Amino acid sequence: VAEKNQAPTITLIGAGLVGSLCAVLLAKRGYNVVIFERRADMREQSMSAGRSINLALSNRGIHTLKQADLMDQVEPMLTPMRGRMIHDLNGEQHLQPYGQRAEEVIYSVSRGDLNKLCMTAAEAYGNVTIHFNSRCDAIDFDKQQLTIYNELTEQNEQHSFEQVIGTDGSASSVRNAIHARHSQQNIVEPLGHGYKELSIPPDSEGNFQMEPEALHIWPRGGYMIIALPNKDASFTVTLFMPNEGELSFDSIDNKNRLQQFFKQQFSDLIPLLPNLETEYFNNPTGRLATVRCNPWHYQDLALLIGDAAHAIVPFHGQGMNCGFEDITELMAQIDQHNNCQTAQFNWQAVFSETDKLRQPNGNAIADMAIENYIEMRDSVNDPKFVLQKELAFELEKRWPDQFVPRYSMVMFHRLPYRDAQQRGETQKAILKELTQSIDTIEQVDFDHAKHLVNEQLLKVNLNP
Ligand code: FAD
C-alpha cells in the first residue's frame, strides 16, 4: 500500500468504469487521486434497474485490466460468448461464430460488479479518495478551481485542482468546460433509436433457459433484440428500435400493442419473459447518440477520456473497451513524459499526445459501431453477408498475416481502430469482388484471391 506522498494529485470527475480503472493505474504509479462522483457509492446502494446491466468485455479492455493487475479478480466474473446465436422469425436458431480460434471469444460481465471491483482496487492503494454524492458543476481554469455540488448537504463547495481528467460520461461537465474555452467541435449526433432492458430469469431449477455461451440476436430489419448471459443464469435482454414512427417506442404504448408486436416478431421470447409488460412499461427508455468532440484536452490542465470524449452507440460492444484503451494510452504518455522520482512533469505533452493519438481512433470506432447496428439487425440474415463472413475466415486461414476479418481486428486484437477501419474497407472491397457472381465458398477463385490480398494488404501488426 502506497503512502500518501509528494507526487502530484490528479482529480478525476466520475467514478464510472473508466474513472475508477484510471484511478487504479494512476495510483499504481504513485500519483494521489481524488475523484468526485455524482452518484452515491454503488457498493452500499443497489444499482437502478434497466440501464445496461451487463457488457461485452473484449481484448482491448482485458489488456488494460491486466495492466492494472485485476484480471485474476475479473476472470471469475466472466461468461464467454463464442458467437451470435441468430433467432429467426420461425423460432429457429443458428450460431455465427465470432472468430475461428478457441481464444476468439468475448465475455459478458456485470457492469456494476466490474465498477465496484475497480473502485475498491483503487482505494486499496491508499492514495485514492472517492467523494460520492459530489457533482461537478463548473470548472474555472484560471483559478484552477472546481465547483462541486454536494447532494447530501445541498451546498456548493470549491475545490482546487492541479490536473483534472473528465471521466464523467456522455454528458460530461468537463467537456462542456473545455469547450466553453475553445471549441472546434462538440457534436452530439442522435441515432434516432433507443433501448429498453428486459430480463429472462433462470428456469425453476436455476439453469439458463437458452444457450449460455452466446450473444443472442433477434434481427428484424429496422429493429432488433439482443440478450447477454449473466452469472446467475439469467439473461439481460435489450430491445433496440426507433424512438418515433410506425414501429417505435412511441407507437408501442399500450399492453395490446406490445403483446401483438411480440407475438408477430419475437414469439419464441414470450414464454421466457414473464415480466414483459411490467419491465417494458416501467424500465426507462435509453436514448442513443454519438458524441464527437475536438479537442479532448485543455492546455496542461484537463483531459477527456472514455464516454466524456467519445460516447458511441453500443453495437460493437466497444464503448467501455475503447475507454479502457484510452487509459492505456494515457499511462504510456505519462510514463514517457513524467517522472515522479525526479519530480518532472510535462502534462502539456501527456494530454496533447493522448488527444492526438486517441481522437482518430475514437472517431473510427464511433463509425464502426453505427455500421454494426445495421449488420446486427439486418445483414446477418443476408446469404451474401453469410458467404462473405465464411470467405473472410477462409482468407484469414490462408493469409493470417494479411487478411484478418474486421470484427476480429476490433474485438480480438489491439491494432488502432483507425487502422482496423481502413484495412476493413480494403477487405470489404476484396470480399465483394470475390463473391459478386457466386453463391458458395467452393466457387471462389482463390488464385484471384491470392493476387488481390498480396496486391492490396500489407502484413498486419495486430498487437502493436
Ligand atoms: P460512465 O459509465 O457513463 O461513467 C461516468 C460516471 O461519471 C458515472 O458514474 C456518473 O455518475 C459520473 N458523472 C457524470 N457526470 C458527473 C458530474 N458532473 N460530476 C461527477 N460525476 C459525474 N461498452 C462495451 O465496451 N461493451 C458493451 O457491451 C457495451 N454495451 C452497452 C450497452 C448499452 C445499452 C449502453 C448504453 C452502453 C454500452 N456500452 C458498452 C458502453 C459503455 O457503457 C460506456 O462506454 C462506458 O460506461 C463508459 O464509461 P465511462 O466511465 O466513460 O462513463
Short mmCIF file of C-alpha atoms and ligand atoms in Angstrom, two decimals, residues 12-21 35-40 42 50-58 61 81 106-109 111 115 119 131-138 147-149 151 166-174 194-197 215 226 228 238 240 286-289 305-324 326-327 411 417, ligand 1:
data_model
loop_
_atom_site.label_atom_id
_atom_site.label_comp_id
_atom_site.label_asym_id
_atom_site.label_seq_id
_atom_site.Cartn_x
_atom_site.Cartn_y
_atom_site.Cartn_z
CA LEU A 12 -10.97 12.73 -11.78
CA ILE A 13 -14.60 13.68 -12.36
CA GLY A 14 -16.67 10.47 -12.39
CA ALA A 15 -16.02 7.08 -10.78
CA GLY A 16 -17.68 5.03 -13.51
CA LEU A 17 -15.87 2.21 -15.29
CA VAL A 18 -13.23 4.43 -16.88
CA GLY A 19 -12.68 6.79 -13.92
CA SER A 20 -12.25 4.03 -11.38
CA LEU A 21 -9.89 1.95 -13.57
CA ILE A 35 -12.44 11.53 -7.54
CA PHE A 36 -15.72 13.41 -7.42
CA GLU A 37 -18.64 11.11 -8.28
CA ARG A 38 -22.18 12.42 -8.66
CA ARG A 39 -23.88 9.22 -7.53
CA ALA A 40 -23.94 7.51 -4.15
CA MET A 42 -22.90 1.74 -5.53
CA GLY A 50 -32.97 -1.01 -16.61
CA ARG A 51 -29.63 0.54 -17.53
CA SER A 52 -27.14 -1.69 -19.33
CA ILE A 53 -26.74 -4.30 -16.63
CA ASN A 54 -24.11 -6.33 -18.43
CA LEU A 55 -21.50 -5.52 -21.03
CA ALA A 56 -19.30 -7.31 -23.53
CA LEU A 57 -15.67 -7.16 -22.46
CA SER A 58 -13.08 -7.95 -25.12
CA GLY A 61 -10.41 -3.84 -22.22
CA MET A 81 -19.76 -15.69 -25.66
CA ILE A 106 -15.92 -12.04 -25.99
CA TYR A 107 -17.14 -12.01 -22.39
CA SER A 108 -20.31 -10.90 -20.69
CA VAL A 109 -19.63 -9.10 -17.40
CA ARG A 111 -21.26 -3.50 -15.19
CA ASN A 115 -17.20 -0.95 -11.47
CA MET A 119 -13.29 1.34 -7.09
CA HIS A 131 -16.06 11.67 -2.81
CA PHE A 132 -19.56 10.36 -3.58
CA ASN A 133 -22.73 12.45 -3.99
CA SER A 134 -20.45 15.13 -5.41
CA ARG A 135 -21.41 16.57 -8.76
CA CYS A 136 -19.01 18.75 -10.69
CA ASP A 137 -20.98 21.74 -11.97
CA ALA A 138 -18.30 24.13 -13.20
CA THR A 147 -17.46 23.91 -8.21
CA ILE A 148 -18.78 20.72 -6.64
CA TYR A 149 -22.41 20.42 -5.61
CA GLU A 151 -26.01 16.25 -2.95
CA GLY A 166 -13.04 14.16 -17.27
CA THR A 167 -14.29 10.60 -16.87
CA ASP A 168 -17.84 11.79 -16.39
CA GLY A 169 -19.53 10.04 -19.27
CA SER A 170 -21.51 11.14 -22.29
CA ALA A 171 -23.00 14.30 -20.73
CA SER A 172 -19.57 15.39 -19.44
CA SER A 173 -19.32 18.60 -17.45
CA VAL A 174 -15.55 18.68 -18.07
CA GLY A 194 -33.37 3.96 -28.21
CA TYR A 195 -33.19 0.89 -26.00
CA LYS A 196 -35.15 -0.83 -23.26
CA GLU A 197 -33.90 -3.54 -20.94
CA LEU A 215 -24.84 -13.37 -27.61
CA ILE A 226 -30.22 -8.94 -28.10
CA LEU A 228 -26.40 -11.44 -22.93
CA THR A 238 -32.25 -5.32 -24.77
CA PHE A 240 -33.38 -1.58 -29.77
CA GLY A 286 -32.46 4.98 -23.08
CA ARG A 287 -31.64 7.30 -25.98
CA LEU A 288 -28.62 6.55 -28.14
CA ALA A 289 -26.25 9.11 -29.59
CA ILE A 305 -11.27 10.09 -21.79
CA GLY A 306 -13.99 7.44 -22.01
CA ASP A 307 -17.54 8.40 -22.95
CA ALA A 308 -16.80 12.01 -21.97
CA ALA A 309 -14.60 12.20 -25.09
CA HIS A 310 -16.36 9.74 -27.38
CA ALA A 311 -19.78 8.40 -26.50
CA ILE A 312 -20.61 5.82 -29.17
CA VAL A 313 -23.62 3.64 -29.89
CA PRO A 314 -23.34 0.21 -28.21
CA PHE A 315 -23.50 -2.11 -31.24
CA HIS A 316 -19.84 -3.07 -31.41
CA GLY A 317 -19.61 -3.60 -27.65
CA GLN A 318 -16.64 -1.22 -27.58
CA GLY A 319 -17.58 1.88 -25.56
CA MET A 320 -16.03 0.66 -22.33
CA ASN A 321 -13.26 -1.23 -24.13
CA CYS A 322 -12.30 1.94 -26.01
CA GLY A 323 -12.42 3.93 -22.78
CA PHE A 324 -10.10 1.40 -21.14
CA ASP A 326 -7.70 5.46 -23.65
CA ILE A 327 -6.33 4.75 -20.17
CA MET A 411 -12.59 -7.44 -30.83
CA TYR A 417 -9.29 1.24 -34.50
P1 FAD B 1 -19.92 6.23 -17.47
O1 FAD B 1 -20.01 4.77 -17.34
O2 FAD B 1 -21.10 6.98 -18.00
O3 FAD B 1 -19.50 6.82 -16.07
C1 FAD B 1 -19.48 8.20 -15.83
C2 FAD B 1 -19.53 8.43 -14.33
O4 FAD B 1 -19.43 9.83 -14.08
C3 FAD B 1 -20.82 7.98 -13.69
O5 FAD B 1 -20.54 7.26 -12.53
C4 FAD B 1 -21.57 9.27 -13.42
O6 FAD B 1 -22.42 9.18 -12.28
C5 FAD B 1 -20.44 10.23 -13.17
N1 FAD B 1 -20.76 11.63 -13.50
C6 FAD B 1 -21.42 12.10 -14.57
N2 FAD B 1 -21.48 13.44 -14.55
C7 FAD B 1 -20.85 13.83 -13.42
C8 FAD B 1 -20.57 15.10 -12.84
N3 FAD B 1 -20.97 16.25 -13.41
N4 FAD B 1 -19.88 15.14 -11.67
C9 FAD B 1 -19.46 13.98 -11.08
N5 FAD B 1 -19.71 12.74 -11.58
C10 FAD B 1 -20.38 12.68 -12.75
N6 FAD B 1 -19.42 -0.88 -23.87
C11 FAD B 1 -18.69 -2.01 -24.07
O7 FAD B 1 -17.45 -1.95 -24.10
N7 FAD B 1 -19.31 -3.21 -24.25
C12 FAD B 1 -20.67 -3.32 -24.25
O8 FAD B 1 -21.20 -4.42 -24.43
C13 FAD B 1 -21.46 -2.16 -24.05
N8 FAD B 1 -22.81 -2.25 -24.03
C14 FAD B 1 -23.55 -1.12 -23.82
C15 FAD B 1 -24.95 -1.21 -23.83
C16 FAD B 1 -25.72 -0.09 -23.65
C17 FAD B 1 -27.21 -0.21 -23.70
C18 FAD B 1 -25.10 1.17 -23.44
C19 FAD B 1 -25.91 2.41 -23.23
C20 FAD B 1 -23.70 1.27 -23.41
C21 FAD B 1 -22.92 0.13 -23.61
N9 FAD B 1 -21.52 0.20 -23.62
C22 FAD B 1 -20.77 -0.92 -23.84
C23 FAD B 1 -20.82 1.48 -23.44
C24 FAD B 1 -20.36 1.66 -22.01
O9 FAD B 1 -21.46 1.58 -21.15
C25 FAD B 1 -19.67 3.00 -21.86
O10 FAD B 1 -18.76 3.20 -22.89
C26 FAD B 1 -18.97 3.09 -20.52
O11 FAD B 1 -19.89 3.02 -19.48
C27 FAD B 1 -18.17 4.40 -20.43
O12 FAD B 1 -17.60 4.50 -19.16
P2 FAD B 1 -17.30 5.94 -18.56
O13 FAD B 1 -16.71 5.67 -17.23
O14 FAD B 1 -16.54 6.74 -19.57
O15 FAD B 1 -18.71 6.64 -18.43
#
